[in-house]
Short mmCIF file of C-alpha atoms in Angstrom, two decimals:
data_model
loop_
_atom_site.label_atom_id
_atom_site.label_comp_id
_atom_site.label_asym_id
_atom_site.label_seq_id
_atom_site.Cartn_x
_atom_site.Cartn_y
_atom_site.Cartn_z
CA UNK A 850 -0.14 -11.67 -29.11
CA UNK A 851 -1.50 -8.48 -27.10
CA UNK A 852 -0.85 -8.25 -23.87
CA UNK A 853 -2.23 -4.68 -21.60
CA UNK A 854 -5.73 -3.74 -22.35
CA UNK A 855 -5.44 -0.59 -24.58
CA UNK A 856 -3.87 -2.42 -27.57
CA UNK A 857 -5.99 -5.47 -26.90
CA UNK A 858 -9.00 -2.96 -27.42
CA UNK A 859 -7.40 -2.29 -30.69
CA UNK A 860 -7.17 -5.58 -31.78
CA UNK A 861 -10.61 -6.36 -31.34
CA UNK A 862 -11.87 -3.49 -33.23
CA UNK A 863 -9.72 -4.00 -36.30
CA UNK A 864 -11.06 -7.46 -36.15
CA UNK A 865 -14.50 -5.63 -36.74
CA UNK A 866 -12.86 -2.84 -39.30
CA UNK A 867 -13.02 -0.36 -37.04
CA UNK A 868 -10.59 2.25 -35.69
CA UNK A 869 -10.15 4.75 -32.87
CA UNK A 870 -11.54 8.68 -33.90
CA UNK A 871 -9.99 9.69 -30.98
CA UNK A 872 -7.11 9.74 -28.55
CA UNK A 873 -6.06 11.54 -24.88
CA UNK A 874 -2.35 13.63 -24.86
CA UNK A 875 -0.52 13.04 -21.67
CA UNK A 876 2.57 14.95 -21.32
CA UNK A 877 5.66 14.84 -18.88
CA UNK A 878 5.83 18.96 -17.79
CA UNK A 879 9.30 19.94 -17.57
CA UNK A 880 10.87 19.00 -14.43
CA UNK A 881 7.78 16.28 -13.23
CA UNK A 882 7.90 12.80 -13.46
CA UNK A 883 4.58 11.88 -13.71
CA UNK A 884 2.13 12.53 -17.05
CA UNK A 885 -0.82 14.78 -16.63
CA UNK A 886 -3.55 14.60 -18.94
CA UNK A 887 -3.02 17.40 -21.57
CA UNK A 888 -6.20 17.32 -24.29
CA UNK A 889 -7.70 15.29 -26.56
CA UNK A 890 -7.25 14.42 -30.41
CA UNK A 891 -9.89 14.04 -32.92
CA UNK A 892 -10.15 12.60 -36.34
CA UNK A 893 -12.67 14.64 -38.23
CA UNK A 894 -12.17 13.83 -41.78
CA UNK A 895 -8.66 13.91 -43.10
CA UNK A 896 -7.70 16.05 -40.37
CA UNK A 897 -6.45 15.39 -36.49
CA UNK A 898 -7.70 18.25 -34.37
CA UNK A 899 -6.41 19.22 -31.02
CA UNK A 900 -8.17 20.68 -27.76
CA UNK A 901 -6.72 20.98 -24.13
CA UNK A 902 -8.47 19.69 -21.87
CA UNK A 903 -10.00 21.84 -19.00
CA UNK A 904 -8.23 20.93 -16.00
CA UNK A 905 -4.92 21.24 -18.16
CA UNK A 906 -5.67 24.66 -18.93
CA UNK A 907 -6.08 25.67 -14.99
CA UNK A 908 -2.75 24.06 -14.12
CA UNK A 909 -0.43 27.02 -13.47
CA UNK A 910 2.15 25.10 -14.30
CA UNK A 911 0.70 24.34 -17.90
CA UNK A 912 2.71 24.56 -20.85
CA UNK A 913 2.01 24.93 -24.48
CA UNK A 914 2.89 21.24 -26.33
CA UNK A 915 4.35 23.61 -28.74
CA UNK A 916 4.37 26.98 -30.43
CA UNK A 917 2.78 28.23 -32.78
CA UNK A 918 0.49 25.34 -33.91
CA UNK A 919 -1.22 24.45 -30.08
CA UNK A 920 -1.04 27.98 -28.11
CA UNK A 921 -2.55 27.06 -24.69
CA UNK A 922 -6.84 28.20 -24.80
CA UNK A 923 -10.10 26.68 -25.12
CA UNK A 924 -11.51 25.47 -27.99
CA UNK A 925 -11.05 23.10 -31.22
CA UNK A 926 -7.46 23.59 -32.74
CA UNK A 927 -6.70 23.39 -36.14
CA UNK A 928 -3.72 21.78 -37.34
CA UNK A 929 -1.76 24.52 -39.34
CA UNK A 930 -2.43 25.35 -42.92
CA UNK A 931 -0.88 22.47 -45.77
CA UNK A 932 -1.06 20.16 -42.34
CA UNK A 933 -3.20 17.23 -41.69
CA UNK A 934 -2.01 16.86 -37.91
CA UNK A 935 0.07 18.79 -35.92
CA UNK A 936 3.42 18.37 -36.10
CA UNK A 937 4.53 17.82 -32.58
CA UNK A 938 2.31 14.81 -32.22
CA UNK A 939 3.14 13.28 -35.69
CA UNK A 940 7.11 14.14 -34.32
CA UNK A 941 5.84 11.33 -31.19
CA UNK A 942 4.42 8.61 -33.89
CA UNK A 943 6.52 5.58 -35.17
CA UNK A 944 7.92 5.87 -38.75
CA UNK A 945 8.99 2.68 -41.03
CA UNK A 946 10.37 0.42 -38.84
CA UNK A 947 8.02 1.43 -36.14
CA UNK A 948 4.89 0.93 -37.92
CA UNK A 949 6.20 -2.55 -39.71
CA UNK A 950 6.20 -3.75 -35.75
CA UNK A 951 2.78 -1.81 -34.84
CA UNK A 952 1.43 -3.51 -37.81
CA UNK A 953 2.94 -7.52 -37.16
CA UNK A 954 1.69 -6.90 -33.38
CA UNK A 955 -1.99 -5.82 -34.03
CA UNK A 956 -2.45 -8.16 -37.61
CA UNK A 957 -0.21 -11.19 -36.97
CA UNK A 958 0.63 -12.97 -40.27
CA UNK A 959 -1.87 -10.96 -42.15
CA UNK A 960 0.81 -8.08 -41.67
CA UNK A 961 3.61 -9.43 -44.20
CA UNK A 962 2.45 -7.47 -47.64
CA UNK A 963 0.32 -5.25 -45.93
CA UNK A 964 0.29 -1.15 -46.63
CA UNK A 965 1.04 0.62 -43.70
CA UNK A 966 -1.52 3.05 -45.04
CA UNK A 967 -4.16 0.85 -43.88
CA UNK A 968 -4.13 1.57 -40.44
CA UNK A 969 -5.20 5.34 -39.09
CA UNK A 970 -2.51 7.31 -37.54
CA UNK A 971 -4.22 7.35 -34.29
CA UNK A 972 -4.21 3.21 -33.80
CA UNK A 973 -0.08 3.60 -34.64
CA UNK A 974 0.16 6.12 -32.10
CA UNK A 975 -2.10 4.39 -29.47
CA UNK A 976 -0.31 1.28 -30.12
CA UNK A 977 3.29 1.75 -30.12
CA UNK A 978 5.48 1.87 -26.96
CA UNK A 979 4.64 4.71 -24.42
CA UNK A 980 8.75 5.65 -24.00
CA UNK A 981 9.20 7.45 -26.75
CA UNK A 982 11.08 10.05 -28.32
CA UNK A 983 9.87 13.41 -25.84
CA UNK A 984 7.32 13.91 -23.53
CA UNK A 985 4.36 12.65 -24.89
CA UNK A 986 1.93 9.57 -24.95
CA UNK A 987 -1.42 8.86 -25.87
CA UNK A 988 -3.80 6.59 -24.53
CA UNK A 989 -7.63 5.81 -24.68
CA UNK A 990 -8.44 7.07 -21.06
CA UNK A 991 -8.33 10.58 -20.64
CA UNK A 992 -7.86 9.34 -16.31
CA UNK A 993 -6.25 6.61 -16.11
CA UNK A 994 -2.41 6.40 -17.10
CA UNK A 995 -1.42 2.85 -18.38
CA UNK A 996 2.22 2.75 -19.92
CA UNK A 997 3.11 0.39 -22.85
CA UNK A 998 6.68 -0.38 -21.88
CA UNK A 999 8.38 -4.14 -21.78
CA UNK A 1000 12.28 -3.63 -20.67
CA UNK A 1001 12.59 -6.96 -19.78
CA UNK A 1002 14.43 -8.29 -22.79
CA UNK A 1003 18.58 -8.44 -23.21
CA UNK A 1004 19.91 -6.76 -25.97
CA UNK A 1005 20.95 -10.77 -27.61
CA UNK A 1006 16.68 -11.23 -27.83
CA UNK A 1007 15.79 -7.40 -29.15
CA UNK A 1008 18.49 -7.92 -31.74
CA UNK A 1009 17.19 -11.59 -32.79
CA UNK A 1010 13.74 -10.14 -32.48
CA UNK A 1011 14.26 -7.26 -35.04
CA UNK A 1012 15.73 -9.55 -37.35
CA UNK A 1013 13.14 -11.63 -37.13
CA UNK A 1014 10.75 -8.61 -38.48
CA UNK A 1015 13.47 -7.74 -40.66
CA UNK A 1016 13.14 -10.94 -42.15
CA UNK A 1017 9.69 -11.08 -42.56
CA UNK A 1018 9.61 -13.87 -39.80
CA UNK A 1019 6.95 -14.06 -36.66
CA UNK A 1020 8.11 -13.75 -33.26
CA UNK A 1021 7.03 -15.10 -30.04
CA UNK A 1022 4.06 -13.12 -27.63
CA UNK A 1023 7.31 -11.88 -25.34
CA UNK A 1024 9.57 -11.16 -27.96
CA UNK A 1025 6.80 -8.87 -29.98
CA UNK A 1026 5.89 -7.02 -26.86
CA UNK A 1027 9.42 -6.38 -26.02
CA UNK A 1028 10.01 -4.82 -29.68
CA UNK A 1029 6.82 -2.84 -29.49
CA UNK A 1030 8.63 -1.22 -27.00
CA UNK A 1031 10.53 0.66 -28.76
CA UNK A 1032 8.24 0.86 -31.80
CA UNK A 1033 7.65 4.65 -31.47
CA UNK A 1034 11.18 5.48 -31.73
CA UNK A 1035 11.76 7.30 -35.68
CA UNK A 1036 13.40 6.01 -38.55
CA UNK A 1037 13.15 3.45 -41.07
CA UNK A 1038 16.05 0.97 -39.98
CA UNK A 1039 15.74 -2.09 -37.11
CA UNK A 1040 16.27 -0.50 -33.84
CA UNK A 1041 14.70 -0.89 -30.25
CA UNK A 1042 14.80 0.76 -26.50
CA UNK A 1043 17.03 -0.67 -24.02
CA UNK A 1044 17.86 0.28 -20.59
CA UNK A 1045 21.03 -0.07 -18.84
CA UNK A 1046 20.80 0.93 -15.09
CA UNK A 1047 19.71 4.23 -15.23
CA UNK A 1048 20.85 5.01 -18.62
CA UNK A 1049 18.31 4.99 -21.37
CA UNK A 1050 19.43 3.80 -24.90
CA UNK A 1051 18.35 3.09 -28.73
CA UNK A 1052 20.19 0.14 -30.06
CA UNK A 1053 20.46 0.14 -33.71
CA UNK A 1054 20.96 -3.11 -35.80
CA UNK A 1055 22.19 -4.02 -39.05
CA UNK A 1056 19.38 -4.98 -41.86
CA UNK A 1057 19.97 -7.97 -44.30
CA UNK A 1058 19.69 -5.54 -47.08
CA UNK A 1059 22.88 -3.32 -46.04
CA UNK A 1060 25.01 -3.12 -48.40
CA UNK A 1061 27.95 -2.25 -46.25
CA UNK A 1062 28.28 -2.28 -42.38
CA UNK A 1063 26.24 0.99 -41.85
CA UNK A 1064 26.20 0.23 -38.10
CA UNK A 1065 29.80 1.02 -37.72
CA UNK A 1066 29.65 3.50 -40.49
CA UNK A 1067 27.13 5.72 -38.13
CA UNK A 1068 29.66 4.42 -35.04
CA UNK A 1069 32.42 5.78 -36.80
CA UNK A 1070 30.86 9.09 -38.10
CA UNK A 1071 29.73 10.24 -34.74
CA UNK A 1072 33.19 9.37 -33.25
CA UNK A 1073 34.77 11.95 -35.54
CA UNK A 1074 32.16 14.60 -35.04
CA UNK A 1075 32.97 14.06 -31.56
CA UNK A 1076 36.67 14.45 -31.78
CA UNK A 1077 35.96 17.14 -34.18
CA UNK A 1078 34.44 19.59 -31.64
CA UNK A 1079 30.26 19.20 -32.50
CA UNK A 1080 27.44 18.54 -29.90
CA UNK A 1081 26.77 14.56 -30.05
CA UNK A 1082 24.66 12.22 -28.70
CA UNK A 1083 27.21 9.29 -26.93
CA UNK A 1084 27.43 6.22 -28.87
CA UNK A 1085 28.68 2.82 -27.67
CA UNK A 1086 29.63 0.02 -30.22
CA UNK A 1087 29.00 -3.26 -28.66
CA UNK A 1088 29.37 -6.94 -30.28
CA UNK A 1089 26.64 -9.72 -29.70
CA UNK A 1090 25.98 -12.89 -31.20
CA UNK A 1091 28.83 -12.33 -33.90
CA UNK A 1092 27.61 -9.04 -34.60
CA UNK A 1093 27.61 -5.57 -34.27
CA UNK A 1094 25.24 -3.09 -32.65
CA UNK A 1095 25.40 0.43 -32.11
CA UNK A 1096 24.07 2.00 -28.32
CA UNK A 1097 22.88 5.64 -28.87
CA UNK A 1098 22.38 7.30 -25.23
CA UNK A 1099 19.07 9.05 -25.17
CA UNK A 1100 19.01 12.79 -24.60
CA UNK A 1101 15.29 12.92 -23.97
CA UNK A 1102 15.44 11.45 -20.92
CA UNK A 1103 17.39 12.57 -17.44
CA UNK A 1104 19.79 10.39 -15.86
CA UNK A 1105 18.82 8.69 -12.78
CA UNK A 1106 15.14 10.13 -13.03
CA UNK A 1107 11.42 9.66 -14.57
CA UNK A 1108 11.30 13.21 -16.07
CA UNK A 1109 11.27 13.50 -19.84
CA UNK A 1110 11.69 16.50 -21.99
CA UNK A 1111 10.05 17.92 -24.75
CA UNK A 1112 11.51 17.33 -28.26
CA UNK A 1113 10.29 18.67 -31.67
CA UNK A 1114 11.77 18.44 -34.88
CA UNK A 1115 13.01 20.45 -37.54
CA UNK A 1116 10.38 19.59 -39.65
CA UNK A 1117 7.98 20.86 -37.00
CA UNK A 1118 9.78 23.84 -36.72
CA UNK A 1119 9.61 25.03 -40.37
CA UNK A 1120 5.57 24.25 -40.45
CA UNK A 1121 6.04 21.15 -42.88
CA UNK A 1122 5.10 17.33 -42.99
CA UNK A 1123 6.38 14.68 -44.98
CA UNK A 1124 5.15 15.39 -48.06
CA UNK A 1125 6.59 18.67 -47.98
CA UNK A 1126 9.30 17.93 -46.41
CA UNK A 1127 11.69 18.16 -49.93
CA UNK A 1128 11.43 22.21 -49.19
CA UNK A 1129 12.75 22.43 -45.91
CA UNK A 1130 16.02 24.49 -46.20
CA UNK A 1131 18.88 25.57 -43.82
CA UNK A 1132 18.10 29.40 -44.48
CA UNK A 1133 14.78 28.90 -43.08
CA UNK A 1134 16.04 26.62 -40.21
CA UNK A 1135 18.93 29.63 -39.27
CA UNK A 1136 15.87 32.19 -39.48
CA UNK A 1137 14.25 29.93 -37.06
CA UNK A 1138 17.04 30.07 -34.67
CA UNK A 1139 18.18 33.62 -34.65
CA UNK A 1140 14.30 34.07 -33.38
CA UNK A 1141 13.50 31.08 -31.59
CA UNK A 1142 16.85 29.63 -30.12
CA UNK A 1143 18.46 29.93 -26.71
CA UNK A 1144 22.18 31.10 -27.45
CA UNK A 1145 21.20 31.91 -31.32
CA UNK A 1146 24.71 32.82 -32.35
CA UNK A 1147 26.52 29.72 -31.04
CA UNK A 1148 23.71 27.73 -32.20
CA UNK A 1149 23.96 28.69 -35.48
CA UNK A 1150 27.66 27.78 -35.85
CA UNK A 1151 27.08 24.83 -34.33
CA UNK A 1152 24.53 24.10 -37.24
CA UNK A 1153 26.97 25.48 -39.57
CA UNK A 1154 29.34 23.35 -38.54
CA UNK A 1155 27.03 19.83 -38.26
CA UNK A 1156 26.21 21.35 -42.36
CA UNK A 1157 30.30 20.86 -43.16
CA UNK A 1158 30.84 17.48 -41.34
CA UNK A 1159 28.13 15.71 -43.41
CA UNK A 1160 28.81 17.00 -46.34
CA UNK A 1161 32.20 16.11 -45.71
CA UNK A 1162 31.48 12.68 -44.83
CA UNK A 1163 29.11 12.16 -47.19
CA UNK A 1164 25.86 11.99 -45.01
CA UNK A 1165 22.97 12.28 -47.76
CA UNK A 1166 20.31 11.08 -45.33
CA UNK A 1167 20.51 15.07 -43.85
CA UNK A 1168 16.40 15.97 -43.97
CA UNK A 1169 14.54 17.87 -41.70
CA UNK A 1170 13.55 14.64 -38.87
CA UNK A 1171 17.71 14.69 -38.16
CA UNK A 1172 17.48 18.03 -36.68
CA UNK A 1173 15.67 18.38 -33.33
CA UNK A 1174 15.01 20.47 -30.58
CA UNK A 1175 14.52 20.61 -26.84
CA UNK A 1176 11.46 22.97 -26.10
CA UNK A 1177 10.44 24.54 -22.77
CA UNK A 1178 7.39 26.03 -23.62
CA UNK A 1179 9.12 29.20 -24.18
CA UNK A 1180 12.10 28.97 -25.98
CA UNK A 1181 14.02 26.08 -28.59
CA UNK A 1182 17.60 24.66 -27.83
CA UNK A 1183 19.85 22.29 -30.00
CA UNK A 1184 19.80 19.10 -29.26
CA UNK A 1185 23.11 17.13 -29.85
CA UNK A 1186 23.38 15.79 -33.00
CA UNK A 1187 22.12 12.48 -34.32
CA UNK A 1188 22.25 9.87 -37.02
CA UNK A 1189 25.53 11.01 -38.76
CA UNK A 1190 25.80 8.00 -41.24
CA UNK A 1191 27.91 8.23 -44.05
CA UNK A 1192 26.11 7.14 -46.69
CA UNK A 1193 26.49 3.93 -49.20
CA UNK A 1194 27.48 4.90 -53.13
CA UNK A 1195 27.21 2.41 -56.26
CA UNK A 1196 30.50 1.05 -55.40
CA UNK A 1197 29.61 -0.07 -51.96
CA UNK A 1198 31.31 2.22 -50.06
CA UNK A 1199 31.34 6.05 -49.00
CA UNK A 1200 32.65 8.92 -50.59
CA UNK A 1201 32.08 12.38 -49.36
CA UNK A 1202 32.51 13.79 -53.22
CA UNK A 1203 29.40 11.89 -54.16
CA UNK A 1204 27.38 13.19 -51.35
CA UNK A 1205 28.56 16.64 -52.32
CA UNK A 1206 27.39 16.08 -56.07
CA UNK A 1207 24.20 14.06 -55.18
CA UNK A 1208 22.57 16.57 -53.27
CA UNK A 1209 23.64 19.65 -55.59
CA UNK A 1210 23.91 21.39 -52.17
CA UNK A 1211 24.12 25.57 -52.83
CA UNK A 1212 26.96 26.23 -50.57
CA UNK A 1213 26.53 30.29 -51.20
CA UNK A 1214 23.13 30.82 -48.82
CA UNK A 1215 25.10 29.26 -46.18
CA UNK A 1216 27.28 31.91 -45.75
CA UNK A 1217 24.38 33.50 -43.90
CA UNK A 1218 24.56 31.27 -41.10
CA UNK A 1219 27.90 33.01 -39.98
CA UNK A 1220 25.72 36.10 -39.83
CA UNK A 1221 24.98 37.73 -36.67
CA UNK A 1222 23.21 35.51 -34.04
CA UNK A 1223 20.52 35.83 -31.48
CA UNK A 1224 16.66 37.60 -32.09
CA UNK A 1225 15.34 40.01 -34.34
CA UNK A 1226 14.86 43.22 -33.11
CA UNK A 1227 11.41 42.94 -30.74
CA UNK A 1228 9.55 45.21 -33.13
CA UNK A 1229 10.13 43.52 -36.05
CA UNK A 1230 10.39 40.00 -35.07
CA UNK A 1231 6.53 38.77 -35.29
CA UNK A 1232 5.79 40.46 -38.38
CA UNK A 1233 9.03 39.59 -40.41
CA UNK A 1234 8.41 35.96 -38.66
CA UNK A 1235 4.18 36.10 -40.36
CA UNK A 1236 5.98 37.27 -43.39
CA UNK A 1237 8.06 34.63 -44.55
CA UNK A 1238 5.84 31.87 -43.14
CA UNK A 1239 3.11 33.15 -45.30
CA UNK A 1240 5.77 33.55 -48.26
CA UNK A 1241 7.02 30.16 -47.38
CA UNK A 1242 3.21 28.74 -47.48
CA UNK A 1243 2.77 30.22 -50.93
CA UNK A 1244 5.63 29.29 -52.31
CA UNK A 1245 4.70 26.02 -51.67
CA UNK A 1246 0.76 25.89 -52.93
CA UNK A 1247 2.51 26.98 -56.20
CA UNK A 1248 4.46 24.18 -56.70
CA UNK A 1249 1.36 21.72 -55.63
CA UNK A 1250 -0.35 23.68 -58.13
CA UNK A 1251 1.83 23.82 -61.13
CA UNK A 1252 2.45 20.23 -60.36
CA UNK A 1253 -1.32 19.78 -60.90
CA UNK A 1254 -2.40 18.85 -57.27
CA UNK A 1255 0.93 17.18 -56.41
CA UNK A 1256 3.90 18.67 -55.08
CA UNK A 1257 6.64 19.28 -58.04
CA UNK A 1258 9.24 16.23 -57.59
CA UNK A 1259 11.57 17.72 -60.43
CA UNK A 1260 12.88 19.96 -58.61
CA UNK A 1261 16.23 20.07 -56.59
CA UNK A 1262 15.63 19.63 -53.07
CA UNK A 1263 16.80 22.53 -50.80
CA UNK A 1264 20.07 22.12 -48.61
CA UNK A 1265 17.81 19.98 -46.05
CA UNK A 1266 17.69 16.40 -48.12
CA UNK A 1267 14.02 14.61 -48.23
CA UNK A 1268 13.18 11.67 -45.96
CA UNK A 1269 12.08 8.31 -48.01
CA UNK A 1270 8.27 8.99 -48.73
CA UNK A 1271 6.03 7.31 -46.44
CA UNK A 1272 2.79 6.77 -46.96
CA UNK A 1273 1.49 7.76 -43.46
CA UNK A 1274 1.41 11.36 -41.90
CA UNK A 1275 3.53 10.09 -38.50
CA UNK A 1276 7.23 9.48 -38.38
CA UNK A 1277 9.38 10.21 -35.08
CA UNK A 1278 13.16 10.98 -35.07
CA UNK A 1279 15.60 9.47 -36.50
CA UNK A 1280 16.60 7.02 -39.29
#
């Protein structure tokens, strides 16, 4: 069922329980449209280390993948403290529905009760579909470029192809490279990468376990945040085979040209991963703004306002992978807004109150959002910045500890709700 040589190459090693301890970075600089090679990662133990490459480092146009956690110089790099991989590269890795088709690609039948856990995070992100979310790819070579990409297939076969998976069905060799395709795109629900001309899309698919029509829930949600003044991504809702698909128009990519730009998370940005995701929280995000952010004050009511309209509309699935960034190597900016889904209550349909009451949101710190925008005063910005990292950090090892090892699942989560657990250290964007 493989097809170019890299995943064939993985194949054959999990065939003789083995897997990759290493991958190259190739990254899209901003305004090129060709990768360059940008370093190398390394499983050593339980971690993923980074180190740029030499002839990345010379480039004058060079670029940190992002700040703090890979500053551009020599040497092994650590992933940040409480991390087991940085977070910019696990922001570039498939999540659920991603790794269910990594996993039926490279393991066939054998795939259909299998624990995604089984496979290393480096074979799901040298396996999965080189356009993904950003500017990043990995491959084996560290000089030779080979893109993963099949955008041969019409959106009729992608969506009969994902509910095959969805089903727990196999596909054909065409149809599974096709969905790989879009395999590294986030999120836990059936989805795949289209193209349309020179318009890049995500088309998102209903599941046979909805238990309402959540792809014209989302349609309909990101309609009215449209009409209602926020920063969206466009949506499309199309009909095919008797049923309904949604077309999300990719802001990671440029119209009518090969160049790609950088996108991290808001995960990333607050230093977390998925296991401690549950303590992300919208003060921290708004601190990360008024220092990080391009236009800091109308970013932050823009936030404020994306924090009313799901609440209002009952959007529960708010955590810290639905926020992103664009990121220039210097500087963060918004991106628009993204999977705005109402979300499904006991009765089967949506109710805004019961989002409201579910989360136990604590409306009072977000009064400081409306606060003055922009930076912190130059000489206090890095050390109040250290500050509250570090507080953040220990605020954190206390729960894992008083939790005995494990972080403390009793208590409320923190304005920004969870992801589902997963039980791998990669996830991209999205839901």
């Amino acid at each position: 069922m493989t097809s170019d040589p890299q995943t064939r190459a993985l194949s054959q090693a999990l065939a003789q329980g083995q897997e990759p301890t290493e991958a190259f970075v190739w990254a899209w600089l901003p305004g090129a449209t060709e990768p360059v090679v940008a370093g190398r990662l390394q499983a050593t133990g339980d971690l993923i280390e980074f180190n740029y490459g030499r002839s990345y480092l010379d480039r004058d146009d060079a670029i940190a993948l992002y700040l703090p956690e890979l500053p551009l110089r020599r040497g092994i790099i650590d992933p940040l403290d409480g991390l087991r991989m940085a977070g910019c590269i696990a922001d570039a890795g498939p999540d659920a529905w991603g790794q269910r088709i990594v996993m039926q690609h490279l393991l066939g039948a054998g795939a259909g009760g299998a624990d995604p856990a089984q496979l290393h995070p480096l074979t799901y992100l040298l396996s999965s579909g080189s356009d993904r979310i950003g500017a990043l790819d990995f491959q084996f070579s560290a000089t030779e470029y080979i893109s993963r990409d099949d955008d041969s297939a019409s959106l009729e076969e992608l969506m009969n192809a994902a509910d095959r998976v969805d089903r727990g069905l196999e596909l054909s060799p065409a149809l599974d490279r096709a969905l790989l395709h879009g395999s590294s795109v986030g999120g836990a629900r059936p989805k795949a990468l289209l193209g349309a001309g020179d318009r890049k899309l995500i088309a998102k698919f209903s599941s046979s376990t909805d238990p309402y029509p959540v792809v014209r829930a989302e349609f309909a949600a990101m309609e009215l945040a449209r009409r209602a003044g926020l920063n969206v991504a466009k949506v499309q809702l199309v009909e095919t085979l008797g049923r309904t698909a949604l077309l999300v128009e990719r802001f990671d990519r440029v119209e009518g040209s090969r160049e790609r730009r950088a996108i991290v998370s808001a995960l990333t940005m607050l230093e977390l991963d998925e296991m401690m995701a549950r303590y992300a929280s919208y003060a921290d995000l708004a601190q990360v703004i008024r220092e990080r952010f391009t236009d800091g004050r109308d970013t932050l009511r823009e936030l404020f306002s994306r924090i009313t309209f799901n609440i209002l509309v009952g959007n529960t699935d708010d955590h810290a992978r639905n926020h992103a960034a664009f990121w220039d190597g210097e500087a963060l900016t918004l991106t628009p807004a993204y999977d705005i889904c109402p979300q499904g209550t006991s009765r089967g349909g949506s109710d805004p109150g019961d989002g409201v009451r579910a989360r136990r949101v604590p409306l009072q710190p977000l009064g400081r959002l409306r606060e003055r925008g922009g930076h912190l005063p130059a000489d206090r910005d890095r050390g109040a910045r250290d500050h509250r990292r570090s507080d953040r950090r220990r605020r954190i090892a206390v729960r894992r500890r008083g939790a005995g090892g494990r972080y403390d699942r009793g208590r409320p989560p923190v304005l920004l709700a969870p992801p589902v657990p997963q039980p791998l250290r990669l996830g991209g964007l999205g839901r």
